[in-house]
Amino acid sequence: MTQIHHSFSIFGLNSHLLKSLEQLGYVKPSPIQLACMPHLLLGKDVLGMAQTGSGKTAAFALPLLNNIDVSLKHPQILVLVPTRELAIQVAKAFSDFSRYIFGVKVLALYGGQRYDIQLQILRQGPQIIVGTPGRLLDHLKRGTLNLVNLNSLVLDEADEMLRMGFIEDVENIMSKIPKKHQTALFSATMPNIIRRISKRFMNSPQEIKIQSTGITRPDIQQSYWIVRGKKTDALIRFLEVEDFSATIIFVRTKNATLEVSEALEKHGYNSAALNGDMNQSLREQTLERLKTGKLDILIATDVAARGLDVDRISFVINYDIPMDSESYVHRIGRTGRAGRTGRALLFVEYRERRLLNNIERTIKHPIKEIELPKSELVIQKRLQIISEKIQKQLNSADLKSYKLLLSKLNLKDGWNFENLSAALLKLVQGERPLIIPPDKRYSSLSFNNSFSTSTYNIRKFNNNKINPNSRFIHDRKKSENMTLYRIEVGKNDGIEVRHIVGAIANEGDISSRLIGAIKLFSTYSTVELPKNHSKRLLACLLRTRILNKPINIKLIAYSSLRENKKSLSFGNRKNYIKRTF
């Protein structure tokens, strides 16, 4: 029996779960798992304070899966999460852990996904539902989700749901499930509202607080880049200007390891993929090539890279941002070994800014934002490489025969050595041209110091003085080409700006920073959204509810109409206030 069984078998988990854990590369339980799992296995309620990335998903998923009844085809476990990304992540974790438990079905319910797809899976009787509050509440009101037989409820990142304005929806959902059930609530902070919910809905919960250990070493220089355009193109540009011994590039999926490796090979990079499909022999050969310098770039998933220890790795690229902060710490810890200075680069999509905030909270310091290397720097690096190659040839002693060949070149009259050198330089550039198009110009999309924003929110929560609009106090760039919408909820419904932003960002899968001016009226509100997202957003938000009321979103006008001082159907333009962030 392997060490993994000795480690996790202390909880009494069934053999199917232990087999999955071994295959997924789990070595030993994390502190949150050691503290929570015994109580959850006994059916007790748990109130946990732990940062994202502490291993809490496994802490609640494993014991709940261990106690599930696969013969019953109805929801037994419900997990509430604040965002669609987290819903997908948690649902995948449940699926991974239960891969050897026959008959378990997992469904993620979130905004932006077609209802017919969700309804089709709901009819199949999934035992595990992971979803965002808005979409779950919508299914409950439609009667398409039945929770009468639910026996386990998990609130994951409760303070994040509070910050996004979903807490009323959460309480509404909790009031609709059977009184006799097990509840696990996890939150990075514990504001009074979350504490009140725990007292109202939980039964003498075991309180557990885990301090994050995710402190990174000071000899690792960390930075992030906001993704614009094709990630593979950006990756190649960063690799071109970076001086590194060996690089490991982290991606989320097996397919991505192959796709990125293929893209790099096309550009002349000596790279290889490392994923779970590789047999042990090939894995060992690949790692040996990396250690000996026969391979310079490795593209790997987190699972495949477990246990990887190569001193010559000087550069770690998080091509796909990790879903949990501890994975980030483990990833970048593979550089800066043996007294060397390491570099870590993180690619961040706009919709992933929350994950960046979580990472900064965990490592307890901000990560520096950098720009894509300019074309001038790329040209300079390429010229440097060619110059070094030419100088090496000039220093060699075997050029006499080539000088003779030079005199035999059949060239037309009018050439000179300067033109000849330029022509040869053009030939020698190969697939990396020395003349490249100017850089594309992008509008400023900075996150405006995401770390300071996140620490501000933590401080506000800890002081239990929650400003409904505190999430939106920082500066924000003015947007152009916006579309103006009307939604049928307003001040009389108890609506606040945070409710609107939270619902649109989550259900519409759009960064909250892309949401423009919001104006609250008595019975309705107006909101500006990016023009280039209009059709998709309208389709996603047609059935969205805020505080249990349908918003019935409708197009009013484009922002250019206001600039031309054309009248708007909702009233006097003087009442229109631009929301600044």
PDB file of C-alpha atoms in Angstrom, residues 149-362:
ATOM      1  CA  ASN A 149     -34.249  15.721  -0.183  1.00  0.00           C
ATOM      2  CA  LEU A 150     -31.094  17.777   0.285  1.00  0.00           C
ATOM      3  CA  ASN A 151     -28.928  16.684   3.208  1.00  0.00           C
ATOM      4  CA  SER A 152     -25.731  18.737   2.770  1.00  0.00           C
ATOM      5  CA  LEU A 153     -25.182  22.437   2.053  1.00  0.00           C
ATOM      6  CA  VAL A 154     -21.867  24.230   1.496  1.00  0.00           C
ATOM      7  CA  LEU A 155     -21.361  28.001   1.305  1.00  0.00           C
ATOM      8  CA  ASP A 156     -17.978  28.567  -0.302  1.00  0.00           C
ATOM      9  CA  GLU A 157     -16.367  32.042  -0.146  1.00  0.00           C
ATOM     10  CA  ALA A 158     -19.304  33.481   1.769  1.00  0.00           C
ATOM     11  CA  ASP A 159     -17.654  36.879   2.224  1.00  0.00           C
ATOM     12  CA  GLU A 160     -17.175  37.129  -1.539  1.00  0.00           C
ATOM     13  CA  MET A 161     -20.912  36.481  -2.027  1.00  0.00           C
ATOM     14  CA  LEU A 162     -21.599  39.218   0.498  1.00  0.00           C
ATOM     15  CA  ARG A 163     -19.294  41.622  -1.322  1.00  0.00           C
ATOM     16  CA  MET A 164     -20.997  40.902  -4.652  1.00  0.00           C
ATOM     17  CA  GLY A 165     -24.448  41.554  -3.219  1.00  0.00           C
ATOM     18  CA  PHE A 166     -25.715  37.955  -3.257  1.00  0.00           C
ATOM     19  CA  ILE A 167     -26.219  37.476   0.463  1.00  0.00           C
ATOM     20  CA  GLU A 168     -30.002  38.060   0.310  1.00  0.00           C
ATOM     21  CA  ASP A 169     -30.257  35.408  -2.407  1.00  0.00           C
ATOM     22  CA  VAL A 170     -28.181  33.063  -0.265  1.00  0.00           C
ATOM     23  CA  GLU A 171     -30.500  33.492   2.709  1.00  0.00           C
ATOM     24  CA  ASN A 172     -33.506  32.989   0.444  1.00  0.00           C
ATOM     25  CA  ILE A 173     -32.083  29.707  -0.856  1.00  0.00           C
ATOM     26  CA  MET A 174     -31.170  28.516   2.640  1.00  0.00           C
ATOM     27  CA  SER A 175     -34.720  29.158   3.812  1.00  0.00           C
ATOM     28  CA  LYS A 176     -36.064  26.797   1.129  1.00  0.00           C
ATOM     29  CA  ILE A 177     -34.064  23.688   1.996  1.00  0.00           C
ATOM     30  CA  PRO A 178     -34.990  21.078   4.650  1.00  0.00           C
ATOM     31  CA  LYS A 179     -34.341  22.156   8.229  1.00  0.00           C
ATOM     32  CA  LYS A 180     -32.563  18.898   8.948  1.00  0.00           C
ATOM     33  CA  HIS A 181     -29.338  19.074   6.966  1.00  0.00           C
ATOM     34  CA  GLN A 182     -25.605  19.466   7.382  1.00  0.00           C
ATOM     35  CA  THR A 183     -24.039  22.860   6.638  1.00  0.00           C
ATOM     36  CA  ALA A 184     -20.444  23.857   5.964  1.00  0.00           C
ATOM     37  CA  LEU A 185     -19.638  27.559   5.591  1.00  0.00           C
ATOM     38  CA  PHE A 186     -16.230  28.807   4.470  1.00  0.00           C
ATOM     39  CA  SER A 187     -15.117  32.421   4.434  1.00  0.00           C
ATOM     40  CA  ALA A 188     -11.766  34.217   4.342  1.00  0.00           C
ATOM     41  CA  THR A 189     -13.156  36.819   6.761  1.00  0.00           C
ATOM     42  CA  MET A 190     -16.041  36.733   9.206  1.00  0.00           C
ATOM     43  CA  PRO A 191     -18.119  39.950   9.047  1.00  0.00           C
ATOM     44  CA  ASN A 192     -21.197  40.267  11.258  1.00  0.00           C
ATOM     45  CA  ILE A 193     -23.630  39.373   8.470  1.00  0.00           C
ATOM     46  CA  ILE A 194     -21.865  36.061   7.826  1.00  0.00           C
ATOM     47  CA  ARG A 195     -21.771  35.396  11.560  1.00  0.00           C
ATOM     48  CA  ARG A 196     -25.521  36.103  11.762  1.00  0.00           C
ATOM     49  CA  ILE A 197     -26.229  33.633   8.959  1.00  0.00           C
ATOM     50  CA  SER A 198     -24.217  30.952  10.740  1.00  0.00           C
ATOM     51  CA  LYS A 199     -26.212  31.465  13.944  1.00  0.00           C
ATOM     52  CA  ARG A 200     -29.524  31.410  12.090  1.00  0.00           C
ATOM     53  CA  PHE A 201     -28.983  28.410   9.843  1.00  0.00           C
ATOM     54  CA  MET A 202     -26.251  26.291  11.452  1.00  0.00           C
ATOM     55  CA  ASN A 203     -26.451  23.845  14.332  1.00  0.00           C
ATOM     56  CA  SER A 204     -23.628  24.308  16.864  1.00  0.00           C
ATOM     57  CA  PRO A 205     -20.949  24.461  14.171  1.00  0.00           C
ATOM     58  CA  GLN A 206     -17.355  23.468  14.784  1.00  0.00           C
ATOM     59  CA  GLU A 207     -15.351  26.665  14.257  1.00  0.00           C
ATOM     60  CA  ILE A 208     -12.058  26.202  12.455  1.00  0.00           C
ATOM     61  CA  LYS A 209      -9.535  28.901  11.535  1.00  0.00           C
ATOM     62  CA  ILE A 210      -6.559  28.166   9.314  1.00  0.00           C
ATOM     63  CA  GLN A 211      -3.777  30.667   8.764  1.00  0.00           C
ATOM     64  CA  SER A 212      -2.338  30.766   5.252  1.00  0.00           C
ATOM     65  CA  THR A 213       1.241  29.548   4.879  1.00  0.00           C
ATOM     66  CA  GLY A 214       1.561  30.781   1.307  1.00  0.00           C
ATOM     67  CA  ILE A 215       4.501  33.138   1.724  1.00  0.00           C
ATOM     68  CA  THR A 216       6.752  33.326  -1.310  1.00  0.00           C
ATOM     69  CA  ARG A 217      10.504  33.755  -1.169  1.00  0.00           C
ATOM     70  CA  PRO A 218      11.905  37.279  -1.694  1.00  0.00           C
ATOM     71  CA  ASP A 219      14.402  35.980  -4.289  1.00  0.00           C
ATOM     72  CA  ILE A 220      11.564  35.335  -6.762  1.00  0.00           C
ATOM     73  CA  GLN A 221      10.657  38.391  -8.848  1.00  0.00           C
ATOM     74  CA  GLN A 222       6.925  38.238  -9.535  1.00  0.00           C
ATOM     75  CA  SER A 223       4.890  40.097 -12.134  1.00  0.00           C
ATOM     76  CA  TYR A 224       1.638  39.768 -14.045  1.00  0.00           C
ATOM     77  CA  TRP A 225       0.467  40.740 -17.503  1.00  0.00           C
ATOM     78  CA  ILE A 226      -3.139  41.570 -18.451  1.00  0.00           C
ATOM     79  CA  VAL A 227      -4.023  39.389 -21.417  1.00  0.00           C
ATOM     80  CA  ARG A 228      -4.712  41.210 -24.670  1.00  0.00           C
ATOM     81  CA  GLY A 229      -4.767  39.386 -27.985  1.00  0.00           C
ATOM     82  CA  LYS A 230      -3.437  35.848 -28.472  1.00  0.00           C
ATOM     83  CA  LYS A 231      -1.728  34.369 -25.440  1.00  0.00           C
ATOM     84  CA  THR A 232       0.616  32.227 -27.535  1.00  0.00           C
ATOM     85  CA  ASP A 233       1.931  35.304 -29.376  1.00  0.00           C
ATOM     86  CA  ALA A 234       2.526  37.064 -26.061  1.00  0.00           C
ATOM     87  CA  LEU A 235       4.194  33.975 -24.600  1.00  0.00           C
ATOM     88  CA  ILE A 236       6.677  33.830 -27.464  1.00  0.00           C
ATOM     89  CA  ARG A 237       7.474  37.522 -27.091  1.00  0.00           C
ATOM     90  CA  PHE A 238       8.149  37.176 -23.356  1.00  0.00           C
ATOM     91  CA  LEU A 239      10.378  34.170 -23.993  1.00  0.00           C
ATOM     92  CA  GLU A 240      12.325  36.071 -26.645  1.00  0.00           C
ATOM     93  CA  VAL A 241      13.314  38.940 -24.358  1.00  0.00           C
ATOM     94  CA  GLU A 242      13.842  36.928 -21.167  1.00  0.00           C
ATOM     95  CA  ASP A 243      17.258  35.485 -20.350  1.00  0.00           C
ATOM     96  CA  PHE A 244      16.575  32.114 -18.751  1.00  0.00           C
ATOM     97  CA  SER A 245      18.296  28.797 -18.173  1.00  0.00           C
ATOM     98  CA  ALA A 246      15.144  26.688 -18.196  1.00  0.00           C
ATOM     99  CA  THR A 247      11.464  27.561 -18.099  1.00  0.00           C
ATOM    100  CA  ILE A 248       8.367  25.760 -16.906  1.00  0.00           C
ATOM    101  CA  ILE A 249       5.024  26.944 -18.295  1.00  0.00           C
ATOM    102  CA  PHE A 250       1.940  25.980 -16.285  1.00  0.00           C
ATOM    103  CA  VAL A 251      -1.403  25.359 -18.000  1.00  0.00           C
ATOM    104  CA  ARG A 252      -4.702  23.917 -16.744  1.00  0.00           C
ATOM    105  CA  THR A 253      -5.379  21.033 -19.133  1.00  0.00           C
ATOM    106  CA  LYS A 254      -3.605  18.178 -20.893  1.00  0.00           C
ATOM    107  CA  ASN A 255      -4.672  19.528 -24.283  1.00  0.00           C
ATOM    108  CA  ALA A 256      -3.154  22.906 -23.456  1.00  0.00           C
ATOM    109  CA  THR A 257       0.243  21.307 -22.771  1.00  0.00           C
ATOM    110  CA  LEU A 258       0.234  19.904 -26.303  1.00  0.00           C
ATOM    111  CA  GLU A 259      -1.121  23.060 -27.953  1.00  0.00           C
ATOM    112  CA  VAL A 260       1.416  25.369 -26.309  1.00  0.00           C
ATOM    113  CA  SER A 261       4.273  22.950 -26.959  1.00  0.00           C
ATOM    114  CA  GLU A 262       3.319  22.731 -30.643  1.00  0.00           C
ATOM    115  CA  ALA A 263       3.165  26.538 -30.933  1.00  0.00           C
ATOM    116  CA  LEU A 264       6.624  26.895 -29.381  1.00  0.00           C
ATOM    117  CA  GLU A 265       8.123  24.184 -31.582  1.00  0.00           C
ATOM    118  CA  LYS A 266       6.883  26.051 -34.665  1.00  0.00           C
ATOM    119  CA  HIS A 267       8.857  29.080 -33.493  1.00  0.00           C
ATOM    120  CA  GLY A 268      12.030  27.091 -32.992  1.00  0.00           C
ATOM    121  CA  TYR A 269      11.897  26.528 -29.236  1.00  0.00           C
ATOM    122  CA  ASN A 270      13.114  23.263 -27.745  1.00  0.00           C
ATOM    123  CA  SER A 271      10.093  22.370 -25.617  1.00  0.00           C
ATOM    124  CA  ALA A 272       8.121  19.367 -24.382  1.00  0.00           C
ATOM    125  CA  ALA A 273       4.738  18.693 -22.788  1.00  0.00           C
ATOM    126  CA  LEU A 274       4.354  17.022 -19.397  1.00  0.00           C
ATOM    127  CA  ASN A 275       0.875  15.725 -18.591  1.00  0.00           C
ATOM    128  CA  GLY A 276      -0.981  12.852 -16.972  1.00  0.00           C
ATOM    129  CA  ASP A 277      -1.166  10.823 -20.192  1.00  0.00           C
ATOM    130  CA  MET A 278       2.601  10.241 -20.218  1.00  0.00           C
ATOM    131  CA  ASN A 279       3.878   6.924 -18.927  1.00  0.00           C
ATOM    132  CA  GLN A 280       6.484   6.938 -16.179  1.00  0.00           C
ATOM    133  CA  SER A 281       9.353   6.068 -18.496  1.00  0.00           C
ATOM    134  CA  LEU A 282       8.667   8.970 -20.878  1.00  0.00           C
ATOM    135  CA  ARG A 283       8.153  11.317 -17.927  1.00  0.00           C
ATOM    136  CA  GLU A 284      11.543  10.397 -16.473  1.00  0.00           C
ATOM    137  CA  GLN A 285      13.235  10.840 -19.857  1.00  0.00           C
ATOM    138  CA  THR A 286      11.674  14.299 -20.274  1.00  0.00           C
ATOM    139  CA  LEU A 287      12.752  15.449 -16.817  1.00  0.00           C
ATOM    140  CA  GLU A 288      16.261  14.108 -17.373  1.00  0.00           C
ATOM    141  CA  ARG A 289      16.527  16.117 -20.611  1.00  0.00           C
ATOM    142  CA  LEU A 290      15.428  19.213 -18.676  1.00  0.00           C
ATOM    143  CA  LYS A 291      18.003  18.626 -15.938  1.00  0.00           C
ATOM    144  CA  THR A 292      20.884  18.056 -18.357  1.00  0.00           C
ATOM    145  CA  GLY A 293      20.109  21.048 -20.569  1.00  0.00           C
ATOM    146  CA  LYS A 294      18.940  19.075 -23.597  1.00  0.00           C
ATOM    147  CA  LEU A 295      15.501  20.600 -23.038  1.00  0.00           C
ATOM    148  CA  ASP A 296      14.878  24.225 -22.076  1.00  0.00           C
ATOM    149  CA  ILE A 297      11.091  24.631 -21.864  1.00  0.00           C
ATOM    150  CA  LEU A 298       8.557  22.371 -20.171  1.00  0.00           C
ATOM    151  CA  ILE A 299       4.783  22.858 -20.446  1.00  0.00           C
ATOM    152  CA  ALA A 300       2.989  21.118 -17.587  1.00  0.00           C
ATOM    153  CA  THR A 301      -0.208  20.789 -15.586  1.00  0.00           C
ATOM    154  CA  ASP A 302      -0.125  21.098 -11.788  1.00  0.00           C
ATOM    155  CA  VAL A 303      -0.747  17.382 -11.298  1.00  0.00           C
ATOM    156  CA  ALA A 304       1.947  16.322 -13.767  1.00  0.00           C
ATOM    157  CA  ALA A 305       4.477  18.693 -12.185  1.00  0.00           C
ATOM    158  CA  ARG A 306       4.044  17.363  -8.648  1.00  0.00           C
ATOM    159  CA  GLY A 307       7.440  16.488  -7.214  1.00  0.00           C
ATOM    160  CA  LEU A 308       9.333  18.254 -10.011  1.00  0.00           C
ATOM    161  CA  ASP A 309      12.646  19.589  -8.673  1.00  0.00           C
ATOM    162  CA  VAL A 310      15.108  20.990 -11.236  1.00  0.00           C
ATOM    163  CA  ASP A 311      17.670  23.561 -10.071  1.00  0.00           C
ATOM    164  CA  ARG A 312      18.224  25.157 -13.485  1.00  0.00           C
ATOM    165  CA  ILE A 313      14.628  26.440 -13.775  1.00  0.00           C
ATOM    166  CA  SER A 314      14.961  30.229 -13.618  1.00  0.00           C
ATOM    167  CA  PHE A 315      11.635  31.303 -15.122  1.00  0.00           C
ATOM    168  CA  VAL A 316       8.094  30.140 -14.309  1.00  0.00           C
ATOM    169  CA  ILE A 317       5.206  31.275 -16.493  1.00  0.00           C
ATOM    170  CA  ASN A 318       1.636  30.857 -15.277  1.00  0.00           C
ATOM    171  CA  TYR A 319       0.111  30.724 -18.764  1.00  0.00           C
ATOM    172  CA  ASP A 320      -3.218  29.796 -17.144  1.00  0.00           C
ATOM    173  CA  ILE A 321      -3.783  31.395 -13.754  1.00  0.00           C
ATOM    174  CA  PRO A 322      -4.255  28.744 -11.034  1.00  0.00           C
ATOM    175  CA  MET A 323      -7.711  28.531  -9.500  1.00  0.00           C
ATOM    176  CA  ASP A 324      -6.267  28.441  -5.987  1.00  0.00           C
ATOM    177  CA  SER A 325      -3.553  30.547  -4.418  1.00  0.00           C
ATOM    178  CA  GLU A 326      -1.547  27.731  -2.878  1.00  0.00           C
ATOM    179  CA  SER A 327      -1.030  26.239  -6.341  1.00  0.00           C
ATOM    180  CA  TYR A 328       0.490  29.557  -7.403  1.00  0.00           C
ATOM    181  CA  VAL A 329       2.884  29.445  -4.462  1.00  0.00           C
ATOM    182  CA  HIS A 330       3.866  25.870  -5.309  1.00  0.00           C
ATOM    183  CA  ARG A 331       4.300  26.690  -8.992  1.00  0.00           C
ATOM    184  CA  ILE A 332       6.644  29.629  -8.592  1.00  0.00           C
ATOM    185  CA  GLY A 333       8.540  27.854  -5.827  1.00  0.00           C
ATOM    186  CA  ARG A 334      10.126  25.736  -8.542  1.00  0.00           C
ATOM    187  CA  THR A 335      12.339  28.644  -9.573  1.00  0.00           C
ATOM    188  CA  GLY A 336      15.056  30.461  -7.655  1.00  0.00           C
ATOM    189  CA  ARG A 337      16.594  27.214  -6.406  1.00  0.00           C
ATOM    190  CA  ALA A 338      20.170  26.678  -5.230  1.00  0.00           C
ATOM    191  CA  GLY A 339      20.778  30.346  -4.422  1.00  0.00           C
ATOM    192  CA  ARG A 340      19.673  31.597  -7.827  1.00  0.00           C
ATOM    193  CA  THR A 341      17.255  34.463  -8.439  1.00  0.00           C
ATOM    194  CA  GLY A 342      14.009  33.341 -10.037  1.00  0.00           C
ATOM    195  CA  ARG A 343      11.371  35.045 -12.185  1.00  0.00           C
ATOM    196  CA  ALA A 344       7.651  34.322 -12.165  1.00  0.00           C
ATOM    197  CA  LEU A 345       5.167  35.709 -14.686  1.00  0.00           C
ATOM    198  CA  LEU A 346       1.387  35.428 -14.425  1.00  0.00           C
ATOM    199  CA  PHE A 347      -1.039  35.819 -17.342  1.00  0.00           C
ATOM    200  CA  VAL A 348      -4.349  37.285 -16.077  1.00  0.00           C
ATOM    201  CA  GLU A 349      -7.581  37.518 -18.070  1.00  0.00           C
ATOM    202  CA  TYR A 350      -9.973  40.299 -17.029  1.00  0.00           C
ATOM    203  CA  ARG A 351     -12.539  37.844 -15.742  1.00  0.00           C
ATOM    204  CA  GLU A 352      -9.792  36.310 -13.564  1.00  0.00           C
ATOM    205  CA  ARG A 353      -8.958  39.456 -11.596  1.00  0.00           C
ATOM    206  CA  ARG A 354     -10.571  37.965  -8.457  1.00  0.00           C
ATOM    207  CA  LEU A 355      -8.083  35.102  -8.598  1.00  0.00           C
ATOM    208  CA  LEU A 356      -5.243  37.625  -8.766  1.00  0.00           C
ATOM    209  CA  ASN A 357      -6.638  39.377  -5.679  1.00  0.00           C
ATOM    210  CA  ASN A 358      -6.795  36.042  -3.854  1.00  0.00           C
ATOM    211  CA  ILE A 359      -3.182  35.274  -4.729  1.00  0.00           C
ATOM    212  CA  GLU A 360      -2.032  38.673  -3.470  1.00  0.00           C
ATOM    213  CA  ARG A 361      -3.918  38.146  -0.211  1.00  0.00           C
ATOM    214  CA  THR A 362      -2.283  34.767   0.236  1.00  0.00           C
TER     215      THR A 362
END
